[in-house]
Amino acid sequence: MYCIAEDCSFGWTPFGVECFKFFSQTVDWVRAEKNCQSLDANLASVRSKAQNEFLMSLVPVNTRVWIGGHDAEMEKQWLWTDGSPFDYTNWCKTQPDNYKASEHCLEISYTDKRCWNDQTCTTTKGYICARDRI
Ligand SMILES: [Ca+2]
Ligand SMILES: [Ca+2]
């Protein structure tokens, strides 16, 4: 469901009940979440295939970005930073692999299939913030 532009601040794009913005500045995952929080937002969560495709429309191809999924507290127990249920997923084949037992953060637009990968949280990428519509 798309809504009128006035529902979001300038530069943010509405989808469902939220507004989204892609930031190309590359930072680690914790800094990305903190930057979103400073804007009264969180790193984006994904609840449907349609929303996943919407997020891809915000991101240049061949550009991996952080969103709000993490399993840092307990391995394989994925959570969203905004507290919503972790139901929908779009993992790449063989992912998440927790490579070297050190991958606990979620990057999207991974490979030309633009699927999801668990990645080391200290690597730097652009990111997508989401906040409730105003
Ligand atoms: Ca992990
Ligand atoms: Ca991985």
mmCIF file of N, CA, C and O in Angstrom, residues 25-108:
data_model
loop_
_atom_site.group_PDB
_atom_site.id
_atom_site.type_symbol
_atom_site.label_atom_id
_atom_site.label_comp_id
_atom_site.label_asym_id
_atom_site.label_seq_id
_atom_site.Cartn_x
_atom_site.Cartn_y
_atom_site.Cartn_z
ATOM 1 N N GLN A 25 26.295 6.414 3.026
ATOM 2 C CA GLN A 25 27.487 6.469 3.878
ATOM 3 C C GLN A 25 27.736 5.079 4.486
ATOM 4 O O GLN A 25 26.823 4.470 5.046
ATOM 5 N N THR A 26 28.969 4.552 4.368
ATOM 6 C CA THR A 26 29.232 3.196 4.844
ATOM 7 C C THR A 26 29.727 3.222 6.289
ATOM 8 O O THR A 26 30.702 3.892 6.618
ATOM 9 N N VAL A 27 29.022 2.487 7.128
ATOM 10 C CA VAL A 27 29.329 2.419 8.565
ATOM 11 C C VAL A 27 29.106 0.988 9.049
ATOM 12 O O VAL A 27 28.478 0.179 8.345
ATOM 13 N N ASP A 28 29.617 0.673 10.245
ATOM 14 C CA ASP A 28 29.356 -0.659 10.790
ATOM 15 C C ASP A 28 27.891 -0.750 11.251
ATOM 16 O O ASP A 28 27.193 0.257 11.330
ATOM 17 N N TRP A 29 27.465 -1.980 11.575
ATOM 18 C CA TRP A 29 26.035 -2.193 11.818
ATOM 19 C C TRP A 29 25.525 -1.430 13.041
ATOM 20 O O TRP A 29 24.439 -0.844 13.012
ATOM 21 N N VAL A 30 26.313 -1.410 14.109
ATOM 22 C CA VAL A 30 25.871 -0.707 15.318
ATOM 23 C C VAL A 30 25.757 0.793 15.046
ATOM 24 O O VAL A 30 24.783 1.440 15.455
ATOM 25 N N ARG A 31 26.742 1.357 14.336
ATOM 26 C CA ARG A 31 26.675 2.781 14.010
ATOM 27 C C ARG A 31 25.457 3.059 13.128
ATOM 28 O O ARG A 31 24.786 4.080 13.299
ATOM 29 N N ALA A 32 25.160 2.148 12.213
ATOM 30 C CA ALA A 32 23.999 2.325 11.343
ATOM 31 C C ALA A 32 22.713 2.399 12.171
ATOM 32 O O ALA A 32 21.885 3.293 11.981
ATOM 33 N N GLU A 33 22.554 1.460 13.125
ATOM 34 C CA GLU A 33 21.358 1.482 13.974
ATOM 35 C C GLU A 33 21.319 2.764 14.808
ATOM 36 O O GLU A 33 20.269 3.394 14.949
ATOM 37 N N LYS A 34 22.457 3.170 15.354
ATOM 38 C CA LYS A 34 22.491 4.397 16.153
ATOM 39 C C LYS A 34 22.156 5.619 15.304
ATOM 40 O O LYS A 34 21.448 6.528 15.764
ATOM 41 N N ASN A 35 22.665 5.642 14.075
ATOM 42 C CA ASN A 35 22.335 6.764 13.187
ATOM 43 C C ASN A 35 20.829 6.813 12.925
ATOM 44 O O ASN A 35 20.230 7.893 12.928
ATOM 45 N N CYS A 36 20.225 5.630 12.704
ATOM 46 C CA CYS A 36 18.772 5.591 12.514
ATOM 47 C C CYS A 36 18.056 6.091 13.768
ATOM 48 O O CYS A 36 17.130 6.909 13.684
ATOM 49 N N GLN A 37 18.505 5.639 14.938
ATOM 50 C CA GLN A 37 17.853 6.053 16.177
ATOM 51 C C GLN A 37 17.927 7.567 16.373
ATOM 52 O O GLN A 37 17.001 8.176 16.919
ATOM 53 N N SER A 38 19.017 8.174 15.923
ATOM 54 C CA SER A 38 19.146 9.623 16.056
ATOM 55 C C SER A 38 18.114 10.351 15.191
ATOM 56 O O SER A 38 17.866 11.545 15.375
ATOM 57 N N LEU A 39 17.508 9.631 14.258
ATOM 58 C CA LEU A 39 16.455 10.189 13.395
ATOM 59 C C LEU A 39 15.078 9.682 13.818
ATOM 60 O O LEU A 39 14.118 9.714 13.031
ATOM 61 N N ASP A 40 14.987 9.178 15.062
ATOM 62 C CA ASP A 40 13.737 8.622 15.570
ATOM 63 C C ASP A 40 13.297 7.435 14.717
ATOM 64 O O ASP A 40 12.110 7.253 14.451
ATOM 65 N N ALA A 41 14.258 6.648 14.269
ATOM 66 C CA ALA A 41 14.001 5.497 13.406
ATOM 67 C C ALA A 41 14.792 4.297 13.915
ATOM 68 O O ALA A 41 15.499 4.387 14.934
ATOM 69 N N ASN A 42 14.636 3.165 13.238
ATOM 70 C CA ASN A 42 15.486 1.982 13.441
ATOM 71 C C ASN A 42 15.967 1.539 12.069
ATOM 72 O O ASN A 42 15.402 1.933 11.063
ATOM 73 N N LEU A 43 16.975 0.676 12.060
ATOM 74 C CA LEU A 43 17.273 -0.013 10.812
ATOM 75 C C LEU A 43 15.996 -0.728 10.355
ATOM 76 O O LEU A 43 15.203 -1.194 11.180
ATOM 77 N N ALA A 44 15.788 -0.799 9.049
ATOM 78 C CA ALA A 44 14.544 -1.355 8.512
ATOM 79 C C ALA A 44 14.382 -2.828 8.873
ATOM 80 O O ALA A 44 15.360 -3.572 8.953
ATOM 81 N N SER A 45 13.129 -3.228 9.094
ATOM 82 C CA SER A 45 12.784 -4.645 9.166
ATOM 83 C C SER A 45 12.004 -4.981 7.896
ATOM 84 O O SER A 45 11.553 -4.087 7.184
ATOM 85 N N VAL A 46 11.857 -6.278 7.621
ATOM 86 C CA VAL A 46 11.142 -6.704 6.415
ATOM 87 C C VAL A 46 10.073 -7.704 6.823
ATOM 88 O O VAL A 46 10.373 -8.680 7.516
ATOM 89 N N ARG A 47 8.840 -7.472 6.401
ATOM 90 C CA ARG A 47 7.742 -8.346 6.804
ATOM 91 C C ARG A 47 7.088 -9.065 5.653
ATOM 92 O O ARG A 47 6.211 -9.899 5.859
ATOM 93 N N SER A 48 7.470 -8.749 4.412
ATOM 94 C CA SER A 48 6.814 -9.393 3.262
ATOM 95 C C SER A 48 7.714 -9.323 2.037
ATOM 96 O O SER A 48 8.639 -8.501 1.977
ATOM 97 N N LYS A 49 7.408 -10.180 1.051
ATOM 98 C CA LYS A 49 8.125 -10.155 -0.213
ATOM 99 C C LYS A 49 7.959 -8.798 -0.888
ATOM 100 O O LYS A 49 8.915 -8.239 -1.433
ATOM 101 N N ALA A 50 6.751 -8.262 -0.836
ATOM 102 C CA ALA A 50 6.505 -6.959 -1.463
ATOM 103 C C ALA A 50 7.380 -5.884 -0.818
ATOM 104 O O ALA A 50 7.937 -5.019 -1.507
ATOM 105 N N GLN A 51 7.514 -5.951 0.504
ATOM 106 C CA GLN A 51 8.341 -4.948 1.172
ATOM 107 C C GLN A 51 9.805 -5.153 0.855
ATOM 108 O O GLN A 51 10.560 -4.193 0.691
ATOM 109 N N ASN A 52 10.236 -6.415 0.753
ATOM 110 C CA ASN A 52 11.620 -6.686 0.380
ATOM 111 C C ASN A 52 11.931 -6.093 -0.995
ATOM 112 O O ASN A 52 12.972 -5.457 -1.197
ATOM 113 N N GLU A 53 10.999 -6.266 -1.932
ATOM 114 C CA GLU A 53 11.190 -5.708 -3.274
ATOM 115 C C GLU A 53 11.184 -4.186 -3.234
ATOM 116 O O GLU A 53 11.945 -3.528 -3.960
ATOM 117 N N PHE A 54 10.354 -3.626 -2.379
ATOM 118 C CA PHE A 54 10.352 -2.170 -2.211
ATOM 119 C C PHE A 54 11.722 -1.684 -1.733
ATOM 120 O O PHE A 54 12.281 -0.708 -2.251
ATOM 121 N N LEU A 55 12.281 -2.365 -0.732
ATOM 122 C CA LEU A 55 13.602 -1.949 -0.223
ATOM 123 C C LEU A 55 14.656 -2.030 -1.326
ATOM 124 O O LEU A 55 15.518 -1.151 -1.434
ATOM 125 N N MET A 56 14.567 -3.073 -2.153
ATOM 126 C CA MET A 56 15.521 -3.192 -3.262
ATOM 127 C C MET A 56 15.418 -2.005 -4.207
ATOM 128 O O MET A 56 16.407 -1.587 -4.819
ATOM 129 N N SER A 57 14.219 -1.440 -4.322
ATOM 130 C CA SER A 57 14.036 -0.297 -5.229
ATOM 131 C C SER A 57 14.746 0.947 -4.707
ATOM 132 O O SER A 57 14.994 1.885 -5.462
ATOM 133 N N LEU A 58 15.091 0.962 -3.407
ATOM 134 C CA LEU A 58 15.787 2.109 -2.816
ATOM 135 C C LEU A 58 17.303 2.000 -2.950
ATOM 136 O O LEU A 58 18.022 2.977 -2.760
ATOM 137 N N VAL A 59 17.791 0.780 -3.255
ATOM 138 C CA VAL A 59 19.218 0.483 -3.176
ATOM 139 C C VAL A 59 19.792 0.276 -4.575
ATOM 140 O O VAL A 59 19.228 -0.478 -5.363
ATOM 141 N N PRO A 60 20.899 0.939 -4.911
ATOM 142 C CA PRO A 60 21.535 0.683 -6.206
ATOM 143 C C PRO A 60 21.925 -0.796 -6.314
ATOM 144 O O PRO A 60 22.245 -1.436 -5.308
ATOM 145 N N VAL A 61 21.911 -1.345 -7.540
ATOM 146 C CA VAL A 61 22.326 -2.742 -7.710
ATOM 147 C C VAL A 61 23.795 -2.880 -7.327
ATOM 148 O O VAL A 61 24.558 -1.909 -7.342
ATOM 149 N N ASN A 62 24.174 -4.092 -6.964
ATOM 150 C CA ASN A 62 25.552 -4.371 -6.541
ATOM 151 C C ASN A 62 25.979 -3.539 -5.345
ATOM 152 O O ASN A 62 27.145 -3.194 -5.197
ATOM 153 N N THR A 63 25.022 -3.196 -4.493
ATOM 154 C CA THR A 63 25.320 -2.440 -3.281
ATOM 155 C C THR A 63 24.710 -3.175 -2.098
ATOM 156 O O THR A 63 23.488 -3.262 -1.977
ATOM 157 N N ARG A 64 25.556 -3.743 -1.258
ATOM 158 C CA ARG A 64 25.054 -4.440 -0.068
ATOM 159 C C ARG A 64 24.740 -3.414 1.013
ATOM 160 O O ARG A 64 25.495 -2.471 1.202
ATOM 161 N N VAL A 65 23.664 -3.597 1.735
ATOM 162 C CA VAL A 65 23.303 -2.640 2.786
ATOM 163 C C VAL A 65 22.830 -3.370 4.039
ATOM 164 O O VAL A 65 22.308 -4.485 3.987
ATOM 165 N N TRP A 66 23.014 -2.687 5.159
ATOM 166 C CA TRP A 66 22.521 -3.194 6.441
ATOM 167 C C TRP A 66 21.032 -2.924 6.588
ATOM 168 O O TRP A 66 20.560 -1.843 6.229
ATOM 169 N N ILE A 67 20.324 -3.913 7.163
ATOM 170 C CA ILE A 67 19.014 -3.642 7.751
ATOM 171 C C ILE A 67 19.040 -4.219 9.166
ATOM 172 O O ILE A 67 20.089 -4.652 9.648
ATOM 173 N N GLY A 68 17.896 -4.214 9.842
ATOM 174 C CA GLY A 68 17.892 -4.381 11.293
ATOM 175 C C GLY A 68 17.927 -5.782 11.862
ATOM 176 O O GLY A 68 17.753 -5.952 13.058
ATOM 177 N N GLY A 69 18.180 -6.815 11.052
ATOM 178 C CA GLY A 69 18.210 -8.172 11.583
ATOM 179 C C GLY A 69 19.535 -8.496 12.257
ATOM 180 O O GLY A 69 20.589 -8.085 11.787
ATOM 181 N N HIS A 70 19.478 -9.218 13.375
ATOM 182 C CA HIS A 70 20.699 -9.614 14.079
ATOM 183 C C HIS A 70 20.455 -10.868 14.900
ATOM 184 O O HIS A 70 19.336 -11.099 15.371
ATOM 185 N N ASP A 71 21.495 -11.703 15.036
ATOM 186 C CA ASP A 71 21.422 -12.871 15.930
ATOM 187 C C ASP A 71 22.617 -12.864 16.886
ATOM 188 O O ASP A 71 23.153 -13.912 17.245
ATOM 189 N N ALA A 72 22.978 -11.667 17.314
ATOM 190 C CA ALA A 72 24.149 -11.512 18.185
ATOM 191 C C ALA A 72 23.913 -12.061 19.583
ATOM 192 O O ALA A 72 24.840 -12.545 20.234
ATOM 193 N N GLU A 73 22.671 -11.996 20.069
ATOM 194 C CA GLU A 73 22.397 -12.441 21.440
ATOM 195 C C GLU A 73 22.418 -13.958 21.537
ATOM 196 O O GLU A 73 22.954 -14.520 22.486
ATOM 197 N N MET A 74 21.794 -14.627 20.556
ATOM 198 C CA MET A 74 21.775 -16.088 20.539
ATOM 199 C C MET A 74 21.845 -16.549 19.097
ATOM 200 O O MET A 74 21.005 -16.155 18.284
ATOM 201 N N GLU A 75 22.815 -17.381 18.806
ATOM 202 C CA GLU A 75 23.028 -17.844 17.435
ATOM 203 C C GLU A 75 21.759 -18.458 16.844
ATOM 204 O O GLU A 75 21.076 -19.241 17.505
ATOM 205 N N LYS A 76 21.442 -18.079 15.615
ATOM 206 C CA LYS A 76 20.290 -18.555 14.841
ATOM 207 C C LYS A 76 18.953 -18.005 15.335
ATOM 208 O O LYS A 76 17.909 -18.315 14.759
ATOM 209 N N GLN A 77 18.973 -17.192 16.384
ATOM 210 C CA GLN A 77 17.734 -16.558 16.850
ATOM 211 C C GLN A 77 17.728 -15.119 16.336
ATOM 212 O O GLN A 77 18.215 -14.204 17.000
ATOM 213 N N TRP A 78 17.160 -14.947 15.149
ATOM 214 C CA TRP A 78 17.190 -13.638 14.502
ATOM 215 C C TRP A 78 16.092 -12.736 15.038
ATOM 216 O O TRP A 78 14.956 -13.174 15.253
ATOM 217 N N LEU A 79 16.470 -11.493 15.272
ATOM 218 C CA LEU A 79 15.558 -10.476 15.797
ATOM 219 C C LEU A 79 15.669 -9.225 14.940
ATOM 220 O O LEU A 79 16.688 -9.004 14.283
ATOM 221 N N TRP A 80 14.627 -8.399 14.966
ATOM 222 C CA TRP A 80 14.670 -7.074 14.338
ATOM 223 C C TRP A 80 14.856 -6.013 15.414
ATOM 224 O O TRP A 80 14.245 -6.096 16.475
ATOM 225 N N THR A 81 15.638 -4.986 15.108
ATOM 226 C CA THR A 81 15.872 -3.933 16.102
ATOM 227 C C THR A 81 14.604 -3.157 16.423
ATOM 228 O O THR A 81 14.535 -2.511 17.469
ATOM 229 N N ASP A 82 13.602 -3.182 15.542
ATOM 230 C CA ASP A 82 12.360 -2.457 15.846
ATOM 231 C C ASP A 82 11.370 -3.305 16.634
ATOM 232 O O ASP A 82 10.261 -2.864 16.930
ATOM 233 N N GLY A 83 11.768 -4.548 16.978
ATOM 234 C CA GLY A 83 10.938 -5.388 17.831
ATOM 235 C C GLY A 83 9.853 -6.162 17.113
ATOM 236 O O GLY A 83 9.109 -6.907 17.740
ATOM 237 N N SER A 84 9.747 -6.028 15.784
ATOM 238 C CA SER A 84 8.700 -6.759 15.068
ATOM 239 C C SER A 84 9.111 -8.224 14.901
ATOM 240 O O SER A 84 10.295 -8.562 14.977
ATOM 241 N N PRO A 85 8.138 -9.128 14.686
ATOM 242 C CA PRO A 85 8.450 -10.563 14.568
ATOM 243 C C PRO A 85 9.296 -10.862 13.337
ATOM 244 O O PRO A 85 9.066 -10.289 12.277
ATOM 245 N N PHE A 86 10.258 -11.767 13.473
ATOM 246 C CA PHE A 86 11.137 -12.147 12.370
ATOM 247 C C PHE A 86 10.502 -13.323 11.644
ATOM 248 O O PHE A 86 10.847 -14.483 11.883
ATOM 249 N N ASP A 87 9.536 -13.050 10.773
ATOM 250 C CA ASP A 87 8.787 -14.103 10.089
ATOM 251 C C ASP A 87 9.250 -14.284 8.647
ATOM 252 O O ASP A 87 9.656 -15.364 8.252
ATOM 253 N N TYR A 88 9.153 -13.228 7.847
ATOM 254 C CA TYR A 88 9.578 -13.296 6.449
ATOM 255 C C TYR A 88 11.105 -13.318 6.371
ATOM 256 O O TYR A 88 11.776 -12.593 7.116
ATOM 257 N N THR A 89 11.659 -14.148 5.458
ATOM 258 C CA THR A 89 13.101 -14.112 5.198
ATOM 259 C C THR A 89 13.349 -14.281 3.706
ATOM 260 O O THR A 89 12.494 -14.800 2.975
ATOM 261 N N ASN A 90 14.492 -13.848 3.250
ATOM 262 C CA ASN A 90 14.896 -14.010 1.847
ATOM 263 C C ASN A 90 16.378 -14.389 1.784
ATOM 264 O O ASN A 90 17.155 -13.799 1.039
ATOM 265 N N TRP A 91 16.759 -15.367 2.608
ATOM 266 C CA TRP A 91 18.158 -15.786 2.666
ATOM 267 C C TRP A 91 18.635 -16.307 1.317
ATOM 268 O O TRP A 91 17.899 -17.013 0.614
ATOM 269 N N CYS A 92 19.875 -16.026 0.986
ATOM 270 C CA CYS A 92 20.519 -16.652 -0.160
ATOM 271 C C CYS A 92 20.699 -18.148 0.138
ATOM 272 O O CYS A 92 20.732 -18.552 1.302
ATOM 273 N N LYS A 93 20.840 -18.933 -0.929
ATOM 274 C CA LYS A 93 21.167 -20.345 -0.732
ATOM 275 C C LYS A 93 22.469 -20.425 0.071
ATOM 276 O O LYS A 93 23.380 -19.647 -0.172
ATOM 277 N N THR A 94 22.509 -21.344 1.022
ATOM 278 C CA THR A 94 23.636 -21.600 1.934
ATOM 279 C C THR A 94 23.796 -20.518 3.015
ATOM 280 O O THR A 94 24.697 -20.617 3.838
ATOM 281 N N GLN A 95 22.946 -19.519 3.009
ATOM 282 C CA GLN A 95 22.975 -18.512 4.072
ATOM 283 C C GLN A 95 21.737 -18.666 4.955
ATOM 284 O O GLN A 95 20.717 -19.131 4.476
ATOM 285 N N PRO A 96 21.750 -18.267 6.216
ATOM 286 C CA PRO A 96 22.917 -17.734 6.917
ATOM 287 C C PRO A 96 23.888 -18.841 7.318
ATOM 288 O O PRO A 96 23.462 -19.888 7.793
ATOM 289 N N ASP A 97 25.178 -18.609 7.124
ATOM 290 C CA ASP A 97 26.180 -19.644 7.413
ATOM 291 C C ASP A 97 27.035 -19.335 8.644
ATOM 292 O O ASP A 97 27.884 -20.140 9.016
ATOM 293 N N ASN A 98 26.835 -18.150 9.249
ATOM 294 C CA ASN A 98 27.601 -17.802 10.456
ATOM 295 C C ASN A 98 29.090 -18.071 10.240
ATOM 296 O O ASN A 98 29.768 -18.662 11.087
ATOM 297 N N TYR A 99 29.590 -17.621 9.106
ATOM 298 C CA TYR A 99 30.962 -17.895 8.682
ATOM 299 C C TYR A 99 31.970 -17.523 9.763
ATOM 300 O O TYR A 99 31.891 -16.435 10.343
ATOM 301 N N LYS A 100 32.877 -18.446 10.045
ATOM 302 C CA LYS A 100 33.870 -18.284 11.109
ATOM 303 C C LYS A 100 33.223 -17.945 12.460
ATOM 304 O O LYS A 100 33.842 -17.317 13.318
ATOM 305 N N ALA A 101 31.973 -18.363 12.632
ATOM 306 C CA ALA A 101 31.227 -18.120 13.866
ATOM 307 C C ALA A 101 31.201 -16.647 14.244
ATOM 308 O O ALA A 101 31.136 -16.295 15.414
ATOM 309 N N SER A 102 31.216 -15.776 13.236
ATOM 310 C CA SER A 102 31.330 -14.347 13.556
ATOM 311 C C SER A 102 30.346 -13.470 12.775
ATOM 312 O O SER A 102 30.524 -12.261 12.718
ATOM 313 N N GLU A 103 29.311 -14.089 12.181
ATOM 314 C CA GLU A 103 28.380 -13.284 11.392
ATOM 315 C C GLU A 103 27.022 -13.196 12.098
ATOM 316 O O GLU A 103 26.283 -14.177 12.159
ATOM 317 N N HIS A 104 26.706 -12.001 12.590
ATOM 318 C CA HIS A 104 25.487 -11.835 13.394
ATOM 319 C C HIS A 104 24.630 -10.656 12.953
ATOM 320 O O HIS A 104 23.733 -10.249 13.690
ATOM 321 N N CYS A 105 24.913 -10.101 11.787
ATOM 322 C CA CYS A 105 24.129 -8.961 11.316
ATOM 323 C C CYS A 105 23.670 -9.201 9.881
ATOM 324 O O CYS A 105 24.318 -9.923 9.126
ATOM 325 N N LEU A 106 22.551 -8.595 9.529
ATOM 326 C CA LEU A 106 21.875 -8.904 8.264
ATOM 327 C C LEU A 106 22.167 -7.862 7.187
ATOM 328 O O LEU A 106 21.842 -6.689 7.347
ATOM 329 N N GLU A 107 22.774 -8.337 6.092
ATOM 330 C CA GLU A 107 22.937 -7.476 4.923
ATOM 331 C C GLU A 107 22.025 -7.990 3.820
ATOM 332 O O GLU A 107 21.807 -9.198 3.687
ATOM 333 N N ILE A 108 21.488 -7.058 3.039
ATOM 334 C CA ILE A 108 20.624 -7.418 1.914
ATOM 335 C C ILE A 108 21.249 -6.904 0.618
ATOM 336 O O ILE A 108 22.248 -6.191 0.646
#
